[in-house]
Tab-separated table of C-alpha atoms (C1' of nucleotides) in Angstrom:
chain	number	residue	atom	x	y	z
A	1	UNK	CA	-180.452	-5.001	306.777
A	2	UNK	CA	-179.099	-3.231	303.910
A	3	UNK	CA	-179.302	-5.340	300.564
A	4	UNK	CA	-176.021	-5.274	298.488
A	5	UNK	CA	-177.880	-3.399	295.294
A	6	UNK	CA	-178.657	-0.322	297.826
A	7	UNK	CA	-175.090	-0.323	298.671
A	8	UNK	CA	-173.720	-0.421	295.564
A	9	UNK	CA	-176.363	2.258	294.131
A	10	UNK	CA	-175.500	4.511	296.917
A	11	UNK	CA	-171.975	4.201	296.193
A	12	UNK	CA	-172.204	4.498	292.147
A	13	UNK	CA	-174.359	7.916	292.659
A	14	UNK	CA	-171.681	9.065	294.724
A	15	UNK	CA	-169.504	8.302	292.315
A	16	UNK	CA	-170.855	9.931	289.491
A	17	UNK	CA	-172.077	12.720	291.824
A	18	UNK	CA	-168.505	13.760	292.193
A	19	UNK	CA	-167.562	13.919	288.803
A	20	UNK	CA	-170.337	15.821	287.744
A	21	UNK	CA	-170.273	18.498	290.621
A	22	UNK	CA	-166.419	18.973	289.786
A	23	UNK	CA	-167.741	20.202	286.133
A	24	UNK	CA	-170.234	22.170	287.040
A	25	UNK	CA	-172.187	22.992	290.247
A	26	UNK	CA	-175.866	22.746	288.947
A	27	UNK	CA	-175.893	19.638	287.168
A	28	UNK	CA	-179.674	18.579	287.549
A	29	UNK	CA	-180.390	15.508	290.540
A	30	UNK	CA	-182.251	13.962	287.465
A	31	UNK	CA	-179.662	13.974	285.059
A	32	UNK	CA	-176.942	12.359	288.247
A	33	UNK	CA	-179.443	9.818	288.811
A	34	UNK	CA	-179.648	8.617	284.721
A	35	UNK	CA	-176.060	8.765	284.519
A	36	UNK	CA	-175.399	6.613	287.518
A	37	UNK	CA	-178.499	4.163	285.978
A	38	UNK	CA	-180.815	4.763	288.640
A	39	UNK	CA	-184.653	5.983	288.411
A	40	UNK	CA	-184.918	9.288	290.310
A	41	UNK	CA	-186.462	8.001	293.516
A	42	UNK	CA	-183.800	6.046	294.182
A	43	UNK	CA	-181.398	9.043	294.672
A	44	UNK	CA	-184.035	10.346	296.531
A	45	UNK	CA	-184.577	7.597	298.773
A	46	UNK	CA	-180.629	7.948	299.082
A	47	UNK	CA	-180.484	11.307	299.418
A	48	UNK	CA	-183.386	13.479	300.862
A	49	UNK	CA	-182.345	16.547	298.993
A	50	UNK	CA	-179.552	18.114	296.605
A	51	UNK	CA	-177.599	19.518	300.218
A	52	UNK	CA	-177.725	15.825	301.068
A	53	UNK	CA	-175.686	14.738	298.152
A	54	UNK	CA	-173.458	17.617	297.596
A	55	UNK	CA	-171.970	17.255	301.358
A	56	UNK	CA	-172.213	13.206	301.283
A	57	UNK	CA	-169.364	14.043	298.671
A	58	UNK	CA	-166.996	16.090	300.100
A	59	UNK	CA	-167.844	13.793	303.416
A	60	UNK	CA	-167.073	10.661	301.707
A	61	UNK	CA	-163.645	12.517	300.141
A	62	UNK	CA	-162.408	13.356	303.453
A	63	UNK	CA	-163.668	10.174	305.155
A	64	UNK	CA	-160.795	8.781	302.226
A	65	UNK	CA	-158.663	11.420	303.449
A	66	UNK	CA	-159.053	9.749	306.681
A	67	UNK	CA	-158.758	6.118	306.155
A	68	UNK	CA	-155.284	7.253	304.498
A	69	UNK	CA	-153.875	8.334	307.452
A	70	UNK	CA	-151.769	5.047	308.472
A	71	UNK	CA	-150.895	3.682	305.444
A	72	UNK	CA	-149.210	7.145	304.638
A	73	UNK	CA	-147.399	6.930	307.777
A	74	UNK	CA	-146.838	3.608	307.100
A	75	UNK	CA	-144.412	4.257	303.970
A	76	UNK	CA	-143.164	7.652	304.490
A	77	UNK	CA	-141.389	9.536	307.582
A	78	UNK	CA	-143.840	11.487	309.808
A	79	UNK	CA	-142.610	14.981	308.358
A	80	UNK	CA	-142.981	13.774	304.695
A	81	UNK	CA	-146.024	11.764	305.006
A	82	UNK	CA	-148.198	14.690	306.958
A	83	UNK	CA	-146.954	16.946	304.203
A	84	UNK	CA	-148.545	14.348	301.267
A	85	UNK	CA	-151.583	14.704	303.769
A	86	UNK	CA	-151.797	18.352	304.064
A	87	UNK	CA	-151.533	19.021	300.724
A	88	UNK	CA	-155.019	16.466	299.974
A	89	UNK	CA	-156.749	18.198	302.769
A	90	UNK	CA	-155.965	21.641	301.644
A	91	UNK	CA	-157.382	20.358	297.867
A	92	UNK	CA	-160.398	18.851	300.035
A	93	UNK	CA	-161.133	21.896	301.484
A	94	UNK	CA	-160.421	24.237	298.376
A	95	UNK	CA	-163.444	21.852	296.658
A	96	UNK	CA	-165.297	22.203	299.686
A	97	UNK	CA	-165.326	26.180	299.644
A	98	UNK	CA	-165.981	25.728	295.717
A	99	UNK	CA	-169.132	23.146	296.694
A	100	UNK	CA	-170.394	25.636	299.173
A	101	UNK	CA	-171.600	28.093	297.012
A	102	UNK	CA	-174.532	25.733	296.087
A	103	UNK	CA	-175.246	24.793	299.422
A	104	UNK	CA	-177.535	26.359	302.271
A	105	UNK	CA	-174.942	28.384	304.733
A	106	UNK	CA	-176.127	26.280	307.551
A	107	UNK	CA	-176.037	22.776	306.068
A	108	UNK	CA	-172.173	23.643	305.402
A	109	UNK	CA	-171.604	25.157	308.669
A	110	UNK	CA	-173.268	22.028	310.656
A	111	UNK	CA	-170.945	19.940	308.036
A	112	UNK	CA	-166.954	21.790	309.137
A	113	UNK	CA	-168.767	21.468	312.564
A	114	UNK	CA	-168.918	17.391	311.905
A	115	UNK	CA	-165.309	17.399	310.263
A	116	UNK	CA	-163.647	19.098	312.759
A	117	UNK	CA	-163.040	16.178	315.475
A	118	UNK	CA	-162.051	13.667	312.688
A	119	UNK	CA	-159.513	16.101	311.483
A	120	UNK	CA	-157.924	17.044	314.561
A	121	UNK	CA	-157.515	13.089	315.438
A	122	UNK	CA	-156.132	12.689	312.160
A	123	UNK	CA	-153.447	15.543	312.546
A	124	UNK	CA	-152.539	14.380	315.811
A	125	UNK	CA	-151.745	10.723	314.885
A	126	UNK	CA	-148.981	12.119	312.560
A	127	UNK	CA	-147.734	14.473	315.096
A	128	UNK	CA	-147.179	11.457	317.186
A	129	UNK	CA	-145.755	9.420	315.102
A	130	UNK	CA	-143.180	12.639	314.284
A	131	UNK	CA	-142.483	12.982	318.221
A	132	UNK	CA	-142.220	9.107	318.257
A	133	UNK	CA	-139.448	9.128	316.091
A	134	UNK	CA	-137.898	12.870	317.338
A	135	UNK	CA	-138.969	14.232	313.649
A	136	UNK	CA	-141.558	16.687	314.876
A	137	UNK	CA	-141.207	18.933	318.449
A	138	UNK	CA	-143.070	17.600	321.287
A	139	UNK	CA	-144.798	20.751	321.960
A	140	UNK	CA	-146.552	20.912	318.724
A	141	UNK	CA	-150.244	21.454	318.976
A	142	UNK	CA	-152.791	19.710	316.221
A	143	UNK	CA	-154.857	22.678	316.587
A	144	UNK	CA	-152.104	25.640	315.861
A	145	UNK	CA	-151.202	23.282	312.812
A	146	UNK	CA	-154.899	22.930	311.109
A	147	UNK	CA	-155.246	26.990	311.251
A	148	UNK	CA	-151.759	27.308	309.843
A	149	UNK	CA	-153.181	24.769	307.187
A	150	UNK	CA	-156.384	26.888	306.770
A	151	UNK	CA	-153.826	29.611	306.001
A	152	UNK	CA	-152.826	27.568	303.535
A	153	UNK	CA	-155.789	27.280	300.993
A	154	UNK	CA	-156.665	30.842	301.679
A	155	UNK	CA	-153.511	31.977	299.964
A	156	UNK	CA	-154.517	29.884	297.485
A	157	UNK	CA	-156.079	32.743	295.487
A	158	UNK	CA	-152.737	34.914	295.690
A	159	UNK	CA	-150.424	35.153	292.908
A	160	UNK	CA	-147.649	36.095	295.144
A	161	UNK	CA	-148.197	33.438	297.724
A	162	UNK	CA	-146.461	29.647	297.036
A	163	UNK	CA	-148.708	26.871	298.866
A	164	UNK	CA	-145.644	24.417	298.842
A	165	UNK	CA	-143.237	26.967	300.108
A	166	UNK	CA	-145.927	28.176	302.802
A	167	UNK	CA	-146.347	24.453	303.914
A	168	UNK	CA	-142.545	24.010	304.090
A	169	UNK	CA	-141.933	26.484	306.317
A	170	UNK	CA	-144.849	25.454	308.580
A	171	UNK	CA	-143.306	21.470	308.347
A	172	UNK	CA	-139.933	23.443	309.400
A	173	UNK	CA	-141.560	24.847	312.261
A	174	UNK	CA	-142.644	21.352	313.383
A	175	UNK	CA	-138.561	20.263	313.751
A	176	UNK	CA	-137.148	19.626	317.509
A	177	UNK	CA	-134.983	22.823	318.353
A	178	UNK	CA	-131.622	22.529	316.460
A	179	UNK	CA	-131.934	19.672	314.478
B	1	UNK	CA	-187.455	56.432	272.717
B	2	UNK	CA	-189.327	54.877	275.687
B	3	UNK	CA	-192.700	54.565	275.839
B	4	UNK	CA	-194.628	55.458	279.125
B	5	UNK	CA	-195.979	51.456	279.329
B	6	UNK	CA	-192.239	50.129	279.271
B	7	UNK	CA	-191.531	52.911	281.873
B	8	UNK	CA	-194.194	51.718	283.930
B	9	UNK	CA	-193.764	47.985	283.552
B	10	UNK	CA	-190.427	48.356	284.263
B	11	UNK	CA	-190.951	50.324	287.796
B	12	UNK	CA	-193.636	48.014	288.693
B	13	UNK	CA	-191.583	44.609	288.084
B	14	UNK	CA	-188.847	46.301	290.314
B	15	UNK	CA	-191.633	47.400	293.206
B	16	UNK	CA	-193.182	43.977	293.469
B	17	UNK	CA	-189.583	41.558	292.876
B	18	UNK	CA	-188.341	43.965	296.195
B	19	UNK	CA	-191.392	42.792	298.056
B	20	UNK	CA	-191.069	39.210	296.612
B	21	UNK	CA	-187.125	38.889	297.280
B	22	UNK	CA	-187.679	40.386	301.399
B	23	UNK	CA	-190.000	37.739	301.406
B	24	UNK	CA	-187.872	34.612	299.919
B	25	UNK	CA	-184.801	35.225	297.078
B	26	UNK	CA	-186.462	31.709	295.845
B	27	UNK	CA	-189.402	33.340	294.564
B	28	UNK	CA	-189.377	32.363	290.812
B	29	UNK	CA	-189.559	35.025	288.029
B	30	UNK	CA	-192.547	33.894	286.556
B	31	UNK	CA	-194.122	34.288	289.833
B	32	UNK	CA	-192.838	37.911	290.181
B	33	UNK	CA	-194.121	38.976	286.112
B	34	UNK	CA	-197.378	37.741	286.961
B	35	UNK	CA	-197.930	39.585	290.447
B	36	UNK	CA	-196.592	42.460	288.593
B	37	UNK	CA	-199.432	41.624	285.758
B	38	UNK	CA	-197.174	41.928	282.906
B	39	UNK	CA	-196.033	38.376	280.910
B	40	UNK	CA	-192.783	36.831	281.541
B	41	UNK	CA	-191.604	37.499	278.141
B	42	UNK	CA	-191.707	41.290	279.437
B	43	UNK	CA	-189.761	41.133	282.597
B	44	UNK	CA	-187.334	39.311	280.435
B	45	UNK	CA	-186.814	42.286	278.036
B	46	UNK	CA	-185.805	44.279	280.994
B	47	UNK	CA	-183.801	42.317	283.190
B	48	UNK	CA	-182.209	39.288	280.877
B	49	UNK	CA	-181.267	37.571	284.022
B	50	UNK	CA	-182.429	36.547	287.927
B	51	UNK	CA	-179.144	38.294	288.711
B	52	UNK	CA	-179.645	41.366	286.976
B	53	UNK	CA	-183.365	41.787	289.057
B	54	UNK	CA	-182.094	40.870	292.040
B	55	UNK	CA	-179.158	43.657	291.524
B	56	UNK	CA	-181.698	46.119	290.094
B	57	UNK	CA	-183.472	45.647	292.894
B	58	UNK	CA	-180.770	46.307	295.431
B	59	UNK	CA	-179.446	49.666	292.988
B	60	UNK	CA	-182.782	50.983	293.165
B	61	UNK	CA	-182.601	51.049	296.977
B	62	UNK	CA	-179.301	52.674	296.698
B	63	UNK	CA	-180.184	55.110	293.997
B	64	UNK	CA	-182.917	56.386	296.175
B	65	UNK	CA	-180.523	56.625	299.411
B	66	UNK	CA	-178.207	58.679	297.351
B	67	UNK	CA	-181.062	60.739	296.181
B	68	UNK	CA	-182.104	61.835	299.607
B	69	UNK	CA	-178.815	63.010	300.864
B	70	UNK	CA	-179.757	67.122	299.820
B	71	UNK	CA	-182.780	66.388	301.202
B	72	UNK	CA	-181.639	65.258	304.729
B	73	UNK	CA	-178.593	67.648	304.849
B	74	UNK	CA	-181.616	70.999	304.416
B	75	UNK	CA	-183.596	69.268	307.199
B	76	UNK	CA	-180.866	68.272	309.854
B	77	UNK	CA	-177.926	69.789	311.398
B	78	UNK	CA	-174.804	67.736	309.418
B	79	UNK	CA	-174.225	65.207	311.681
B	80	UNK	CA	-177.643	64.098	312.527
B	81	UNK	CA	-178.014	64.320	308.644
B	82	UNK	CA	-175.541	61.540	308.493
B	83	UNK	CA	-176.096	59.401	311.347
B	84	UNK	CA	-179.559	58.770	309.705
B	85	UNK	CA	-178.202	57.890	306.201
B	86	UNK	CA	-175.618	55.659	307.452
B	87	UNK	CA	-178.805	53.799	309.313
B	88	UNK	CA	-180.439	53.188	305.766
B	89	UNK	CA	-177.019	52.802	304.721
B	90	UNK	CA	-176.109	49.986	306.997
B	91	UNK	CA	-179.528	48.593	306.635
B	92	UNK	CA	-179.022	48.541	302.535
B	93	UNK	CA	-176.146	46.757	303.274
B	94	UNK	CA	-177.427	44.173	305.255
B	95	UNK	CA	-179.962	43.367	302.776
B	96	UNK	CA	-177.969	43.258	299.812
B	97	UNK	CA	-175.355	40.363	301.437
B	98	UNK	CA	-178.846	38.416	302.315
B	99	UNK	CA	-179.617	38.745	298.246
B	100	UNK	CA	-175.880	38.518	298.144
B	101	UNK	CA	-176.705	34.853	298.267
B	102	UNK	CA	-178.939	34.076	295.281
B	103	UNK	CA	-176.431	36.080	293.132
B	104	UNK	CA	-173.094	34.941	291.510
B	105	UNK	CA	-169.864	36.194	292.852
B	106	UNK	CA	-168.583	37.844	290.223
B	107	UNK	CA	-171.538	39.796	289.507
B	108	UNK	CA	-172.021	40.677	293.301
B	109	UNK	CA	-168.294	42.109	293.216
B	110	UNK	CA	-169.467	44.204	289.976
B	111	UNK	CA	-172.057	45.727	291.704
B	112	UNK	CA	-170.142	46.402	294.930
B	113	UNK	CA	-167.498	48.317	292.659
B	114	UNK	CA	-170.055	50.343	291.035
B	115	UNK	CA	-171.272	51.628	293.993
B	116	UNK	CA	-168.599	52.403	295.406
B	117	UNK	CA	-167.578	55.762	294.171
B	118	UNK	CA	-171.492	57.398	294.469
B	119	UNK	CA	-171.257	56.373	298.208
B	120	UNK	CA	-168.130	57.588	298.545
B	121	UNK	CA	-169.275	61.139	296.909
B	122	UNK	CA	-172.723	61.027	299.482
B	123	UNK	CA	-170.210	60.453	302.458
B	124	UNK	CA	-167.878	63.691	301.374
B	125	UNK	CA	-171.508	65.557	300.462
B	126	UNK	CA	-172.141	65.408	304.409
B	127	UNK	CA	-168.899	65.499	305.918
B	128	UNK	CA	-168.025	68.890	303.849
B	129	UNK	CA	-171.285	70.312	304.906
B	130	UNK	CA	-170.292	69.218	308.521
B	131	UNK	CA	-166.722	71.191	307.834
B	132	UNK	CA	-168.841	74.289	306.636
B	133	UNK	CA	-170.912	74.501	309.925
B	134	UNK	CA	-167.673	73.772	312.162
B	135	UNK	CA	-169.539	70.470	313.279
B	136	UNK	CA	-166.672	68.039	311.790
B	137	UNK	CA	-163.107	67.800	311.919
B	138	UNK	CA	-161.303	69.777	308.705
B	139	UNK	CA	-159.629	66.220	308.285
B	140	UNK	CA	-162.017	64.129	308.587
B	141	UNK	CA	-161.847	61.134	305.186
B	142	UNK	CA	-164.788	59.995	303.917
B	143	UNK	CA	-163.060	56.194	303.099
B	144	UNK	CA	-162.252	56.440	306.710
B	145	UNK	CA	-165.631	56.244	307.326
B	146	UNK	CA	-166.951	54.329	304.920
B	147	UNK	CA	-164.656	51.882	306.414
B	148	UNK	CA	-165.885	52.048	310.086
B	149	UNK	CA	-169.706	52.084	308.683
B	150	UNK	CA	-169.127	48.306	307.207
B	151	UNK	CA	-167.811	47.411	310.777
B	152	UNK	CA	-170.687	48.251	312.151
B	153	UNK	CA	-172.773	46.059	309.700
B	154	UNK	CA	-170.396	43.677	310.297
B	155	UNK	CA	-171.329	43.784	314.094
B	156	UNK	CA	-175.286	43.170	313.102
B	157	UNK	CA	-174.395	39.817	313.989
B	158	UNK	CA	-172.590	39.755	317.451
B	159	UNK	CA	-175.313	40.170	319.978
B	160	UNK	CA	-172.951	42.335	322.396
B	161	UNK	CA	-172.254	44.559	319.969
B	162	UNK	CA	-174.725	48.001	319.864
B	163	UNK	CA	-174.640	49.305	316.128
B	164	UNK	CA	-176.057	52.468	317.311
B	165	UNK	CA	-173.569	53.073	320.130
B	166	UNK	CA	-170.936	51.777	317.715
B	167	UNK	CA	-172.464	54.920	315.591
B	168	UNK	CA	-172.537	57.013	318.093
B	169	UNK	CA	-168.887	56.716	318.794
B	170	UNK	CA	-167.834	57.110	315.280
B	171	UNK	CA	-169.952	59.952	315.025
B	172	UNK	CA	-168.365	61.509	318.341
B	173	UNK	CA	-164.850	60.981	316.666
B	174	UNK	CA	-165.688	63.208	314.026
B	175	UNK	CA	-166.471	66.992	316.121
B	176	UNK	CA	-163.347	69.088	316.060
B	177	UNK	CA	-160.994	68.767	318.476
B	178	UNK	CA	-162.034	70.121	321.928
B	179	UNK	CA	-165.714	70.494	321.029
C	1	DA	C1'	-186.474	-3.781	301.281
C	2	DC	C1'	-185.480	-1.595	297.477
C	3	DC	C1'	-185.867	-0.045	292.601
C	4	DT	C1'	-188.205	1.757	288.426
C	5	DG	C1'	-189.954	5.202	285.677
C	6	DA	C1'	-194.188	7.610	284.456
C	7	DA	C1'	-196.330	11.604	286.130
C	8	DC	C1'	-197.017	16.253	288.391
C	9	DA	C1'	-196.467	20.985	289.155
C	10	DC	C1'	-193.402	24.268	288.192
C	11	DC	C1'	-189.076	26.390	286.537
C	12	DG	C1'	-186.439	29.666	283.150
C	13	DT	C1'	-186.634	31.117	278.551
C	14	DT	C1'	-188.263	31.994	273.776
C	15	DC	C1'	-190.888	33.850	270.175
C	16	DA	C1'	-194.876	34.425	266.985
C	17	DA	C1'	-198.651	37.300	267.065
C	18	DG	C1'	-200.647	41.412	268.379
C	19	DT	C1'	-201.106	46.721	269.297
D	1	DA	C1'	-191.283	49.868	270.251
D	2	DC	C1'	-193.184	47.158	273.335
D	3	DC	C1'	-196.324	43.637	275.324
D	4	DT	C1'	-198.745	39.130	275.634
D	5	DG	C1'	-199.079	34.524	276.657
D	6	DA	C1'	-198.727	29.926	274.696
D	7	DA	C1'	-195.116	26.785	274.203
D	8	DC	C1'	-190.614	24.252	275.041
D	9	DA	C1'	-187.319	21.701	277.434
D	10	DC	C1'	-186.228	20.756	281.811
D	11	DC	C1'	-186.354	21.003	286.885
D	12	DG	C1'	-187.246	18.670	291.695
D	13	DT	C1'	-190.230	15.469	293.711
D	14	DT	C1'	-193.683	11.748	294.352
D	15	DC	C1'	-195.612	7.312	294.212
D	16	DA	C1'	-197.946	3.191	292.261
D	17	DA	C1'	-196.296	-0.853	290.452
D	18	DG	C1'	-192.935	-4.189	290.279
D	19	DT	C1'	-189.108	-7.644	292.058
DNA sequence: ACCTGAACACCGTTCAAGT
DNA sequence: ACCTGAACACCGTTCAAGT
């Protein structure tokens, strides 16, 4: 049984986990733990070590990422709400790459490893919907679009190269013949 | 003007941090000034920075590889000069991306320029000696090789992969034509 | 069942004092 | 001109004591 406080502890270092690894990387565990109002030992009972916390972030931003998935479809058309999607995961995994550097290679490679499943369900929900409605093809494979994605945030660091424009023309790609 | 000592110290604090970092790139610097029996304030006035050790470190090794070119070109025919420098090179290489990971980006990609050009000027030191004894192609480019070298490092990690055969194929490319 | 916070060993870094 | 080593502020981590 899990008493409310530990919840809500668990949740407010997350919190203020996030902030603070967004400024800088190798902000202490100690100085997390103060500004969340915690002693020390309960981040640690929380999280075993600073790996734990650092990927409990970026696993609780794309669990969000997740849980967003129907009410975006839910108020947009499939094409336009997967592209609202894309555009948070490709931010997600831009912070990811940026998080990695302070984590071991193998704790972050054991962590895509976890995502991967989740992600693919999540793509092919809206490619459903999108062949539901005759907005996407029907031969359009989750898979083929998360590499195109991954395309995506590796152009990031290109001048020359337009994220939007790159994801438009992969969303174009995803229309029926001739429509 | 240097004094001997600061010579010394200097040399020694580089020996013992290459032993040190093989061992674990967490060892702390402290550690590494007193195993080198000088005080930490004294490590500090020659390397201002963990990052500037650990890239000493890996320069050292690559001064010294450079330094032994003349030395393996008078003792071996030309190309079994260069097949074993481009062993210690590959090796050099594979140990600088495994300190690669307690340094900063920006100051690995510093370092990676730097050294560049010297290991560009070793490469054309044996391939020219090569085109003096008829053992090489007249057009053989030593960026061309350079480039196929960092393949085979690249291969360290695929277990079907043979960096020596890999070498020895390179190498083969590189007799005149019909030899 | 969970939290607190003092305490521990150690870290990187500095700097007065020495030679 | 360089070295020493005590000292500082801070790190991750633990754990007895509390509720």
């Amino acid at each position: 049984m899990v008493r409310a406080d530990a919840r809500d502890n668990r949740a407010r270092i997350l919190a203020v986990a996030r902030d603070a690894l967004d400024k800088s990387d190798t902000v202490s565990l100690n100085q997390i733990a103060q500004d969340a109002g915690v002693g020390p030992g309960t981040l640690y009972r929380h999280f075993s070590s600073r790996d734990a916390l650092v990927l409990a972030v970026y696993e609780d931003e794309l669990q969000q990422l997740l849980g967003g998935v129907h009410q975006l479809l839910s108020s947009h058309p499939p094409r336009d709400a997967l592209r609202l999607w894309t555009n948070d995961l490709v931010a997600a995994m831009l912070k990811k790459h940026a998080l990695g550097e302070a984590v071991s290679q193998a704790a972050h490679q054991a962590s895509a490893d976890r995502s991967y499943g989740p992600i693919i369900a999540a793509i092919t929900e809206f490619l459903d919907a999108g062949k539901a409605t005759g907005a996407i093809r029907m031969d359009a494979h989750p898979a083929d679009f998360l590499v195109l994605t991954g395309a995506l945030w590796r152009a990031a660091s290109n001048p020359d190269a337009d994220p939007q424009r790159m994801l438009d023309l992969i969303l174009d790609g995803l229309k029926p013949a001739g429509s």
